[in-house]
Amino acid sequence: MVTLPIPKTLDPLATKTKTMKALVYLEPGKKALQDRPIPQLAATTDAIVRVVKTTICGSDLHILKGDVSTCAPGRILGHEGIGTISEIGSGVTQFHVGDRVIISCISSCGKCDNCRKGMYSHCTTGGWILGNEIDGTQAEYVRIPHADTSLYRIPAGADEEALVLLSDILPTGFECGVLNGKVQPGGTVAIVGAGPVGLAALLTAQFYSPAEIISIDLDDNRLAVASRFGATRTINSTDGKAAEKLMAMTGGRGVDTAIEAVGVPDTFLLCQDIVTPGGTIANIGVHGKKVDLHLERLWSQNITLTTRLVDTVTLPMLLRAVQAKKVDPKRLITHHFTLDQIDEAYTAFGNAAKTNALKVIIDA
Amino acid sequence: MVTLPIPKTLDPLATKTKTMKALVYLEPGKKALQDRPIPQLAATTDAIVRVVKTTICGSDLHILKGDVSTCAPGRILGHEGIGTISEIGSGVTQFHVGDRVIISCISSCGKCDNCRKGMYSHCTTGGWILGNEIDGTQAEYVRIPHADTSLYRIPAGADEEALVLLSDILPTGFECGVLNGKVQPGGTVAIVGAGPVGLAALLTAQFYSPAEIISIDLDDNRLAVASRFGATRTINSTDGKAAEKLMAMTGGRGVDTAIEAVGVPDTFLLCQDIVTPGGTIANIGVHGKKVDLHLERLWSQNITLTTRLVDTVTLPMLLRAVQAKKVDPKRLITHHFTLDQIDEAYTAFGNAAKTNALKVIIDA
Amino acid sequence: MVTLPIPKTLDPLATKTKTMKALVYLEPGKKALQDRPIPQLAATTDAIVRVVKTTICGSDLHILKGDVSTCAPGRILGHEGIGTISEIGSGVTQFHVGDRVIISCISSCGKCDNCRKGMYSHCTTGGWILGNEIDGTQAEYVRIPHADTSLYRIPAGADEEALVLLSDILPTGFECGVLNGKVQPGGTVAIVGAGPVGLAALLTAQFYSPAEIISIDLDDNRLAVASRFGATRTINSTDGKAAEKLMAMTGGRGVDTAIEAVGVPDTFLLCQDIVTPGGTIANIGVHGKKVDLHLERLWSQNITLTTRLVDTVTLPMLLRAVQAKKVDPKRLITHHFTLDQIDEAYTAFGNAAKTNALKVIIDA
Amino acid sequence: MVTLPIPKTLDPLATKTKTMKALVYLEPGKKALQDRPIPQLAATTDAIVRVVKTTICGSDLHILKGDVSTCAPGRILGHEGIGTISEIGSGVTQFHVGDRVIISCISSCGKCDNCRKGMYSHCTTGGWILGNEIDGTQAEYVRIPHADTSLYRIPAGADEEALVLLSDILPTGFECGVLNGKVQPGGTVAIVGAGPVGLAALLTAQFYSPAEIISIDLDDNRLAVASRFGATRTINSTDGKAAEKLMAMTGGRGVDTAIEAVGVPDTFLLCQDIVTPGGTIANIGVHGKKVDLHLERLWSQNITLTTRLVDTVTLPMLLRAVQAKKVDPKRLITHHFTLDQIDEAYTAFGNAAKTNALKVIIDA
């Protein structure tokens, strides 16, 4: 029953060219598409993946602002994508060279205590390291540590572009927002923020058939998208009256689940104002500063509040759901670029209010 | 299968005397033992209970400070106790006159949506009303609304004094701290606060056999009590270094469960500093002001934070556990008084640092 | 906070006519539409409901075969329906005369241990008694014990016909099949039996967005209905090869959830043959005899097997889901009759293979 | 963050001697202590463990009877034990040569779908293979596949003999009986069978502080042991009246949890007779033939029935509980032998009714 060693062949192209294009973080505010050496295997459990499609995440913008202290200048950015395995270490048993794979944004060893309880985000030798502590996916090639437990095989005939969204954003909306928020059939959900991650939560919340999904945002265009994606009602919160409006909509009851998908004190406060006794606030937002928690009101309200860095533990389930057409993550894709155009891609993604960009696909 | 009406007889003593002694809240800082009319049935689902033993709760002190806006002057205090049913309304089917009962601090109609999902604390016509919105148990008699679903029969031969602790404090420690905190065999628990409710959490946490229970308090005497009650380690937090000490004790890992049993910003902050990724902060404390929540750190730590007003939904289970000698709530009882001595009882309870009082029993 | 008594007025029509039409079980094989006295309140917690619409259940056929020993000759049949409250006892606080209500097939006192843990089916003074141990709903009027916790208010503007299905069949499929079967997004479900209850499970399984729902039956017509209702695949099991076919469909893996919706040894055996290691067999079927359980194979297969008499504890949630158009129970309705035509209704329902009847609505 | 390769040195003794003593299954009814080659690494993820202590399991007796078709003649028996790592493959990252380890009876790759959901027993390249499909631990050395995820480090200073019981029997009683049986504080538990595995369930059920644990067996000596180990009551079932006695003990209610720890039709039937509505039957027993399941009674009783091959997913938790002195598995050890005396050990273990053997320790 022990798996036999699998022949490992090198990608001839990789061997020949030796260098590749890669988007490199230089210093706060600065990045450049550079020629870099093609990555090499560093451990027997590594794989090298020829990136086929990648995308840009809000976290990449955070890094570029200089907000992510673990990411050093010189780092190749990116933690999402699909590709083809070009080389594997001798300890990789689940994949072969040539396999088409989804790259999880979270590297997981599968062996440490946290991995064994499904909390891959806190893997003691992994977690969110790609495009952060080690070089990432906005390049022609990427080295993936712990390949057996950090890559996922793409089924034959799948729509690969859709699967780029399984690297990070769809599991993030689903795990941090929907699962942690205990969305249930017949329940009432508010999603604060209709950016890409809020919309990913909106798409995946519908797995559980809640009676109401109320999308809240400052931007009418995004709210229109939310309506098309399945929000039953929307609230533009520009006037600061979102809580009053929501309470009126729900007959004064509030929501069973409030999903925070922005990451600033005001939106977190709004969640506290609209959650019903016994309900849940599920935080997805990446917060840059502390927030007020009104325990002088909430101590007696039987509230649950959760935080989570995505584990991507649901990636196989989401893949089955995509294949079964229960969710279409491609609805999040608004723009397409090539790796040569990645500066334009960042511009489009970084100016979403003007460009209406949600997720941009980059062909590497 | 429909229950037949049960003969309802009046308590002859009650009928004769017509008045009773009761401790009345007069204004912030003032209370008095007064003669008051014996309460009458006000609805068919009410019962009148002759109080046999009652006790004082931290909430009573809050009311006396004027902190509880729902409690009007003139209110008879108290929401805990055991007694004998002296009169029942025609709609009461589960009890007879003469039954010995535990009075839940939470009145529950058993019919509203919240009651039907076990969240009695938010009963639309009940919740914490005793000794708050309606007259309470620090008196010779008390009217209990929704008697069928707010009283619990005392088994023959039970140690009744122990059962006074089932009205509020034991379920509070257990439901808000232990259950919400998901205490598990082999887990590590910190309980911040070794007052009565922290100790109730300590006693009931042991139902689940955690590997470590670390009690944290400012008072060495209380920590000594905690050790006797089953804490595996203690930390005196007077020097402001409780977090460092705890992290050292746990090899830098922190705790799976941090139970907040004080209710001030500092102790809540401590919980944030000691909870391990994937862990739970279970708040029991009654907070008077907002607290800082450090989402800039915690957003990625997969934390769950819970609040809860006790539901007493576990009261029957706790009663079975007491009867089976799996927990001895009497360990919380330090002083005894009569109703005539209730001023002394408040003095002893309110000066716990000097008197070492935990729970005081008052014979009514 | 205590609810005040509500004025109780009698239905003038009921008072005048004094008798009503009702379908009475006479002896095995025999029933008759008879004139019977309009029921009277027997306890303060009763309500009398003027039945507006009722239906026939497989259990009614069981009674008529003489298979249900608790149902004595002379009993008015029926445990489903909607209607208008014509009279309430003095202890009823949640409803008024004139309210439109759904009648749960399960009477629940809301007070006993089983009710308080949500297992209404085993209420010590209720459970399935309607049309079984007490007179039922296939009549112009019915007495409902424990009215506050056994009736559910119909929202204004609701499609009442759809709500007849909430009395029993929809919660039965959902609670016994879908919830007990732990149907999950991305999962694989088999439903053995495409009669009304199997189809109710099929409709409500879709709340959880499983990747596959495979419907298995002997009747191609029913399988065609299952396909229209959302089954992703169907298997006609007439040739005895359903297990082989299903294993081929699932790549040899079997299903996460096997729902037994027939109630005979063969279909229960089939569930054992198709459940994957770690999966669940959820029994809905009413079995008349013991079955073989192949523990010599299953002991090591990490299987969960559940049984359940519907509790209708999810009735409020299902009502919200119907109102939110997340499920349309009317798809189960194939025929309409008046109470005068109830014999024809039984004939149509009892010969479903010919008539293609699923649920028949009877206007009372 | 990628782990560096660890120097791998060979055990000089192993290299020198080249052969070892091992207990080999020859044919039904026959076994022999033979000289066998010391096992070699066969995959980079293997470890070779110098066995220090092992034990005998009921499954070993099943193999010797010829009941386990996957175990071929020539196989070295045994799947339990502790030892010292003497050699590791180049892909092993969690252990070093010289580490003291507990050997799980279940080999787990940590990578397949079943392992990633914690169902190691159904690992696609592991599961129960030791001493069954590959050579086992009743020898001086054993090869452990998937070493990183199938071995567990022994803490410094631990009582190693106690930890032999963590290979199989303690997790089996705990996972298959206690966890699957949902043992809860205040609950009532029956354990049918007071052999080693029933006693392991008894010891670990106490993690959850049930109010009653009723042990049922045919042998008064075993029942006396059960009483010493924490059973609150015992029933000798020799007279065939165990169900009546238990129902009398529980006031006609039955038990919340019935744990089957024998594996024959009669004991499984008993569980069906004593489980209360809403309760759970947790099967541990290894059954050789099908059983009757009385669905004609149980269909409406809201019962859950579970089966499970131990996953040893709780081994780390049990280790913490042992270290914290929350359970003492050494109470199960009755006899000690050396590997040379292993025939006597089998005789003692196989004749438990006479020898009162529970678990026997063999020093290898």
PDB file of C-alpha atoms in Angstrom, chain C residues 121-318:
ATOM      1  CA  SER C 121     -42.149  14.237  18.514  1.00  0.00           C
ATOM      2  CA  HIS C 122     -41.638  12.753  21.958  1.00  0.00           C
ATOM      3  CA  CYS C 123     -43.573  15.367  23.920  1.00  0.00           C
ATOM      4  CA  THR C 124     -44.845  13.551  26.996  1.00  0.00           C
ATOM      5  CA  THR C 125     -48.389  14.874  26.453  1.00  0.00           C
ATOM      6  CA  GLY C 126     -48.249  15.346  22.707  1.00  0.00           C
ATOM      7  CA  GLY C 127     -46.268  13.983  19.786  1.00  0.00           C
ATOM      8  CA  TRP C 128     -48.171  12.460  16.904  1.00  0.00           C
ATOM      9  CA  ILE C 129     -51.606  12.286  18.470  1.00  0.00           C
ATOM     10  CA  LEU C 130     -53.754  14.147  15.886  1.00  0.00           C
ATOM     11  CA  GLY C 131     -55.828  11.768  13.792  1.00  0.00           C
ATOM     12  CA  ASN C 132     -54.326   8.956  15.830  1.00  0.00           C
ATOM     13  CA  GLU C 133     -54.945   9.172  19.577  1.00  0.00           C
ATOM     14  CA  ILE C 134     -57.261  12.179  19.294  1.00  0.00           C
ATOM     15  CA  ASP C 135     -59.549  13.373  16.497  1.00  0.00           C
ATOM     16  CA  GLY C 136     -57.823  14.895  13.483  1.00  0.00           C
ATOM     17  CA  THR C 137     -58.050  17.378  10.653  1.00  0.00           C
ATOM     18  CA  GLN C 138     -60.038  15.631   7.927  1.00  0.00           C
ATOM     19  CA  ALA C 139     -63.111  17.439   9.203  1.00  0.00           C
ATOM     20  CA  GLU C 140     -64.601  20.895   9.296  1.00  0.00           C
ATOM     21  CA  TYR C 141     -63.211  21.587  12.771  1.00  0.00           C
ATOM     22  CA  VAL C 142     -60.435  20.160  14.891  1.00  0.00           C
ATOM     23  CA  ARG C 143     -59.400  20.624  18.505  1.00  0.00           C
ATOM     24  CA  ILE C 144     -55.686  21.389  18.842  1.00  0.00           C
ATOM     25  CA  PRO C 145     -54.126  20.785  22.271  1.00  0.00           C
ATOM     26  CA  HIS C 146     -51.135  22.886  23.357  1.00  0.00           C
ATOM     27  CA  ALA C 147     -52.247  25.430  20.768  1.00  0.00           C
ATOM     28  CA  ASP C 148     -49.580  28.038  21.522  1.00  0.00           C
ATOM     29  CA  THR C 149     -46.808  25.610  20.651  1.00  0.00           C
ATOM     30  CA  SER C 150     -48.560  23.461  18.029  1.00  0.00           C
ATOM     31  CA  LEU C 151     -49.952  26.097  15.671  1.00  0.00           C
ATOM     32  CA  TYR C 152     -48.024  28.553  13.506  1.00  0.00           C
ATOM     33  CA  ARG C 153     -49.380  31.872  12.257  1.00  0.00           C
ATOM     34  CA  ILE C 154     -49.723  32.266   8.472  1.00  0.00           C
ATOM     35  CA  PRO C 155     -48.179  35.530   7.268  1.00  0.00           C
ATOM     36  CA  ALA C 156     -50.474  37.948   5.464  1.00  0.00           C
ATOM     37  CA  GLY C 157     -50.519  37.352   1.735  1.00  0.00           C
ATOM     38  CA  ALA C 158     -49.038  33.864   1.888  1.00  0.00           C
ATOM     39  CA  ASP C 159     -50.093  31.183  -0.555  1.00  0.00           C
ATOM     40  CA  GLU C 160     -52.019  29.062   1.913  1.00  0.00           C
ATOM     41  CA  GLU C 161     -52.216  25.975  -0.223  1.00  0.00           C
ATOM     42  CA  ALA C 162     -48.446  25.702  -0.220  1.00  0.00           C
ATOM     43  CA  LEU C 163     -48.447  25.841   3.569  1.00  0.00           C
ATOM     44  CA  VAL C 164     -50.533  22.681   3.975  1.00  0.00           C
ATOM     45  CA  LEU C 165     -47.317  20.899   3.089  1.00  0.00           C
ATOM     46  CA  LEU C 166     -45.616  22.419   6.152  1.00  0.00           C
ATOM     47  CA  SER C 167     -47.828  20.439   8.543  1.00  0.00           C
ATOM     48  CA  ASP C 168     -45.896  17.254   7.993  1.00  0.00           C
ATOM     49  CA  ILE C 169     -44.367  16.283   4.672  1.00  0.00           C
ATOM     50  CA  LEU C 170     -41.898  19.093   4.129  1.00  0.00           C
ATOM     51  CA  PRO C 171     -40.498  19.045   7.688  1.00  0.00           C
ATOM     52  CA  THR C 172     -40.416  15.227   7.518  1.00  0.00           C
ATOM     53  CA  GLY C 173     -38.289  15.201   4.388  1.00  0.00           C
ATOM     54  CA  PHE C 174     -36.144  17.994   5.735  1.00  0.00           C
ATOM     55  CA  GLU C 175     -35.613  16.962   9.364  1.00  0.00           C
ATOM     56  CA  CYS C 176     -35.487  13.172   9.031  1.00  0.00           C
ATOM     57  CA  GLY C 177     -33.756  13.118   5.657  1.00  0.00           C
ATOM     58  CA  VAL C 178     -31.793  16.269   4.979  1.00  0.00           C
ATOM     59  CA  LEU C 179     -30.779  17.515   8.434  1.00  0.00           C
ATOM     60  CA  ASN C 180     -30.187  14.068   9.905  1.00  0.00           C
ATOM     61  CA  GLY C 181     -28.400  13.130   6.668  1.00  0.00           C
ATOM     62  CA  LYS C 182     -26.044  16.115   7.087  1.00  0.00           C
ATOM     63  CA  VAL C 183     -26.460  17.177   3.447  1.00  0.00           C
ATOM     64  CA  GLN C 184     -23.668  19.623   2.649  1.00  0.00           C
ATOM     65  CA  PRO C 185     -22.544  21.886  -0.188  1.00  0.00           C
ATOM     66  CA  GLY C 186     -20.540  19.843  -2.650  1.00  0.00           C
ATOM     67  CA  GLY C 187     -21.769  16.547  -1.211  1.00  0.00           C
ATOM     68  CA  THR C 188     -23.362  13.553  -2.918  1.00  0.00           C
ATOM     69  CA  VAL C 189     -26.833  12.429  -1.886  1.00  0.00           C
ATOM     70  CA  ALA C 190     -28.956   9.443  -2.830  1.00  0.00           C
ATOM     71  CA  ILE C 191     -32.661   9.466  -2.082  1.00  0.00           C
ATOM     72  CA  VAL C 192     -34.154   5.995  -2.188  1.00  0.00           C
ATOM     73  CA  GLY C 193     -37.837   6.416  -2.981  1.00  0.00           C
ATOM     74  CA  ALA C 194     -39.413   9.173  -5.074  1.00  0.00           C
ATOM     75  CA  GLY C 195     -42.827   9.198  -3.417  1.00  0.00           C
ATOM     76  CA  PRO C 196     -44.085  12.341  -1.706  1.00  0.00           C
ATOM     77  CA  VAL C 197     -41.689  12.146   1.250  1.00  0.00           C
ATOM     78  CA  GLY C 198     -38.675  11.313  -0.905  1.00  0.00           C
ATOM     79  CA  LEU C 199     -39.554  14.263  -3.119  1.00  0.00           C
ATOM     80  CA  ALA C 200     -39.922  16.495  -0.043  1.00  0.00           C
ATOM     81  CA  ALA C 201     -36.394  15.466   0.911  1.00  0.00           C
ATOM     82  CA  LEU C 202     -35.284  16.201  -2.646  1.00  0.00           C
ATOM     83  CA  LEU C 203     -36.761  19.702  -2.596  1.00  0.00           C
ATOM     84  CA  THR C 204     -35.285  20.607   0.781  1.00  0.00           C
ATOM     85  CA  ALA C 205     -31.893  18.938   0.186  1.00  0.00           C
ATOM     86  CA  GLN C 206     -31.316  21.724  -2.319  1.00  0.00           C
ATOM     87  CA  PHE C 207     -31.183  24.245   0.561  1.00  0.00           C
ATOM     88  CA  TYR C 208     -27.618  22.955   1.047  1.00  0.00           C
ATOM     89  CA  SER C 209     -26.466  22.862  -2.597  1.00  0.00           C
ATOM     90  CA  PRO C 210     -25.103  19.313  -2.777  1.00  0.00           C
ATOM     91  CA  ALA C 211     -23.210  18.556  -5.974  1.00  0.00           C
ATOM     92  CA  GLU C 212     -25.274  15.468  -6.780  1.00  0.00           C
ATOM     93  CA  ILE C 213     -28.719  14.233  -5.808  1.00  0.00           C
ATOM     94  CA  ILE C 214     -29.422  10.789  -7.188  1.00  0.00           C
ATOM     95  CA  SER C 215     -33.056   9.697  -7.018  1.00  0.00           C
ATOM     96  CA  ILE C 216     -33.783   5.960  -6.978  1.00  0.00           C
ATOM     97  CA  ASP C 217     -37.231   4.437  -7.522  1.00  0.00           C
ATOM     98  CA  LEU C 218     -39.041   1.604  -9.297  1.00  0.00           C
ATOM     99  CA  ASP C 219     -41.327   3.957 -11.232  1.00  0.00           C
ATOM    100  CA  ASP C 220     -40.081   5.885 -14.256  1.00  0.00           C
ATOM    101  CA  ASN C 221     -42.837   8.433 -13.897  1.00  0.00           C
ATOM    102  CA  ARG C 222     -41.737   9.295 -10.365  1.00  0.00           C
ATOM    103  CA  LEU C 223     -38.132   9.478 -11.513  1.00  0.00           C
ATOM    104  CA  ALA C 224     -39.179  11.933 -14.221  1.00  0.00           C
ATOM    105  CA  VAL C 225     -40.800  14.034 -11.503  1.00  0.00           C
ATOM    106  CA  ALA C 226     -37.604  13.770  -9.444  1.00  0.00           C
ATOM    107  CA  SER C 227     -35.586  15.070 -12.382  1.00  0.00           C
ATOM    108  CA  ARG C 228     -37.920  18.025 -12.752  1.00  0.00           C
ATOM    109  CA  PHE C 229     -37.643  18.672  -9.004  1.00  0.00           C
ATOM    110  CA  GLY C 230     -33.851  18.839  -9.084  1.00  0.00           C
ATOM    111  CA  ALA C 231     -32.405  15.322  -9.021  1.00  0.00           C
ATOM    112  CA  THR C 232     -29.144  15.431 -10.965  1.00  0.00           C
ATOM    113  CA  ARG C 233     -29.424  11.746 -11.886  1.00  0.00           C
ATOM    114  CA  THR C 234     -31.954   8.960 -11.510  1.00  0.00           C
ATOM    115  CA  ILE C 235     -31.785   5.186 -11.224  1.00  0.00           C
ATOM    116  CA  ASN C 236     -34.658   2.803 -11.887  1.00  0.00           C
ATOM    117  CA  SER C 237     -34.015  -0.003  -9.395  1.00  0.00           C
ATOM    118  CA  THR C 238     -36.433  -2.531 -10.930  1.00  0.00           C
ATOM    119  CA  ASP C 239     -33.581  -4.730 -12.156  1.00  0.00           C
ATOM    120  CA  GLY C 240     -32.043  -5.044  -8.692  1.00  0.00           C
ATOM    121  CA  LYS C 241     -28.845  -3.373  -9.864  1.00  0.00           C
ATOM    122  CA  ALA C 242     -29.278   0.038  -8.292  1.00  0.00           C
ATOM    123  CA  ALA C 243     -26.192  -0.333  -6.068  1.00  0.00           C
ATOM    124  CA  GLU C 244     -23.933  -1.290  -8.979  1.00  0.00           C
ATOM    125  CA  LYS C 245     -25.266   1.575 -11.073  1.00  0.00           C
ATOM    126  CA  LEU C 246     -24.826   4.094  -8.308  1.00  0.00           C
ATOM    127  CA  MET C 247     -21.302   2.948  -7.545  1.00  0.00           C
ATOM    128  CA  ALA C 248     -20.451   3.300 -11.233  1.00  0.00           C
ATOM    129  CA  MET C 249     -21.955   6.812 -11.297  1.00  0.00           C
ATOM    130  CA  THR C 250     -19.867   7.862  -8.316  1.00  0.00           C
ATOM    131  CA  GLY C 251     -16.596   6.368  -9.480  1.00  0.00           C
ATOM    132  CA  GLY C 252     -16.880   3.582  -6.908  1.00  0.00           C
ATOM    133  CA  ARG C 253     -17.043   5.994  -4.017  1.00  0.00           C
ATOM    134  CA  GLY C 254     -20.708   5.852  -3.026  1.00  0.00           C
ATOM    135  CA  VAL C 255     -22.673   8.682  -1.457  1.00  0.00           C
ATOM    136  CA  ASP C 256     -22.110  10.913   1.550  1.00  0.00           C
ATOM    137  CA  THR C 257     -25.801  10.731   2.416  1.00  0.00           C
ATOM    138  CA  ALA C 258     -28.257   7.927   1.701  1.00  0.00           C
ATOM    139  CA  ILE C 259     -31.848   8.867   2.533  1.00  0.00           C
ATOM    140  CA  GLU C 260     -34.228   5.934   2.967  1.00  0.00           C
ATOM    141  CA  ALA C 261     -37.723   7.120   2.026  1.00  0.00           C
ATOM    142  CA  VAL C 262     -39.573   3.851   1.492  1.00  0.00           C
ATOM    143  CA  GLY C 263     -39.563   1.727   4.649  1.00  0.00           C
ATOM    144  CA  VAL C 264     -38.878  -1.848   3.518  1.00  0.00           C
ATOM    145  CA  PRO C 265     -35.838  -4.100   4.097  1.00  0.00           C
ATOM    146  CA  ASP C 266     -34.650  -3.993   0.472  1.00  0.00           C
ATOM    147  CA  THR C 267     -34.378  -0.233   0.266  1.00  0.00           C
ATOM    148  CA  PHE C 268     -32.671  -0.100   3.653  1.00  0.00           C
ATOM    149  CA  LEU C 269     -30.191  -2.704   2.412  1.00  0.00           C
ATOM    150  CA  LEU C 270     -29.551  -0.614  -0.688  1.00  0.00           C
ATOM    151  CA  CYS C 271     -28.595   2.325   1.531  1.00  0.00           C
ATOM    152  CA  GLN C 272     -25.989   0.134   3.259  1.00  0.00           C
ATOM    153  CA  ASP C 273     -24.551  -0.820  -0.118  1.00  0.00           C
ATOM    154  CA  ILE C 274     -24.096   2.724  -1.396  1.00  0.00           C
ATOM    155  CA  VAL C 275     -22.972   4.795   1.578  1.00  0.00           C
ATOM    156  CA  THR C 276     -19.317   5.836   1.492  1.00  0.00           C
ATOM    157  CA  PRO C 277     -17.028   5.424   4.536  1.00  0.00           C
ATOM    158  CA  GLY C 278     -17.758   8.323   6.876  1.00  0.00           C
ATOM    159  CA  GLY C 279     -21.219   8.802   5.361  1.00  0.00           C
ATOM    160  CA  THR C 280     -24.731   8.838   6.805  1.00  0.00           C
ATOM    161  CA  ILE C 281     -27.863   6.775   6.283  1.00  0.00           C
ATOM    162  CA  ALA C 282     -30.895   8.852   7.257  1.00  0.00           C
ATOM    163  CA  ASN C 283     -34.016   6.793   7.623  1.00  0.00           C
ATOM    164  CA  ILE C 284     -37.393   8.408   6.951  1.00  0.00           C
ATOM    165  CA  GLY C 285     -39.354   5.285   6.022  1.00  0.00           C
ATOM    166  CA  VAL C 286     -41.985   3.841   8.360  1.00  0.00           C
ATOM    167  CA  HIS C 287     -40.843   0.256   8.754  1.00  0.00           C
ATOM    168  CA  GLY C 288     -43.204  -2.604   9.503  1.00  0.00           C
ATOM    169  CA  LYS C 289     -40.547  -5.163  10.278  1.00  0.00           C
ATOM    170  CA  LYS C 290     -36.949  -5.508  11.383  1.00  0.00           C
ATOM    171  CA  VAL C 291     -34.151  -5.179   8.847  1.00  0.00           C
ATOM    172  CA  ASP C 292     -30.703  -6.695   8.441  1.00  0.00           C
ATOM    173  CA  LEU C 293     -27.831  -4.417   9.430  1.00  0.00           C
ATOM    174  CA  HIS C 294     -24.572  -5.652   7.960  1.00  0.00           C
ATOM    175  CA  LEU C 295     -22.287  -4.761  10.839  1.00  0.00           C
ATOM    176  CA  GLU C 296     -19.854  -7.450   9.672  1.00  0.00           C
ATOM    177  CA  ARG C 297     -19.052  -4.947   6.885  1.00  0.00           C
ATOM    178  CA  LEU C 298     -20.107  -1.634   8.371  1.00  0.00           C
ATOM    179  CA  TRP C 299     -18.477  -1.853  11.827  1.00  0.00           C
ATOM    180  CA  SER C 300     -15.287  -0.353  10.368  1.00  0.00           C
ATOM    181  CA  GLN C 301     -16.892   2.036   7.870  1.00  0.00           C
ATOM    182  CA  ASN C 302     -17.421   5.063  10.158  1.00  0.00           C
ATOM    183  CA  ILE C 303     -21.099   5.196   9.288  1.00  0.00           C
ATOM    184  CA  THR C 304     -23.833   7.166  11.031  1.00  0.00           C
ATOM    185  CA  LEU C 305     -27.401   5.882  10.833  1.00  0.00           C
ATOM    186  CA  THR C 306     -30.327   7.952  12.058  1.00  0.00           C
ATOM    187  CA  THR C 307     -34.034   7.509  12.650  1.00  0.00           C
ATOM    188  CA  ARG C 308     -36.548  10.217  13.467  1.00  0.00           C
ATOM    189  CA  LEU C 309     -40.189  10.931  13.829  1.00  0.00           C
ATOM    190  CA  VAL C 310     -40.578  14.462  12.510  1.00  0.00           C
ATOM    191  CA  ASP C 311     -40.455  17.107  15.252  1.00  0.00           C
ATOM    192  CA  THR C 312     -41.641  20.010  13.055  1.00  0.00           C
ATOM    193  CA  VAL C 313     -39.097  22.069  14.972  1.00  0.00           C
ATOM    194  CA  THR C 314     -38.024  23.534  11.617  1.00  0.00           C
ATOM    195  CA  LEU C 315     -41.532  24.615  10.637  1.00  0.00           C
ATOM    196  CA  PRO C 316     -40.836  28.344  11.251  1.00  0.00           C
ATOM    197  CA  MET C 317     -37.623  28.144   9.234  1.00  0.00           C
ATOM    198  CA  LEU C 318     -39.384  26.313   6.401  1.00  0.00           C
TER     199      LEU C 318
END
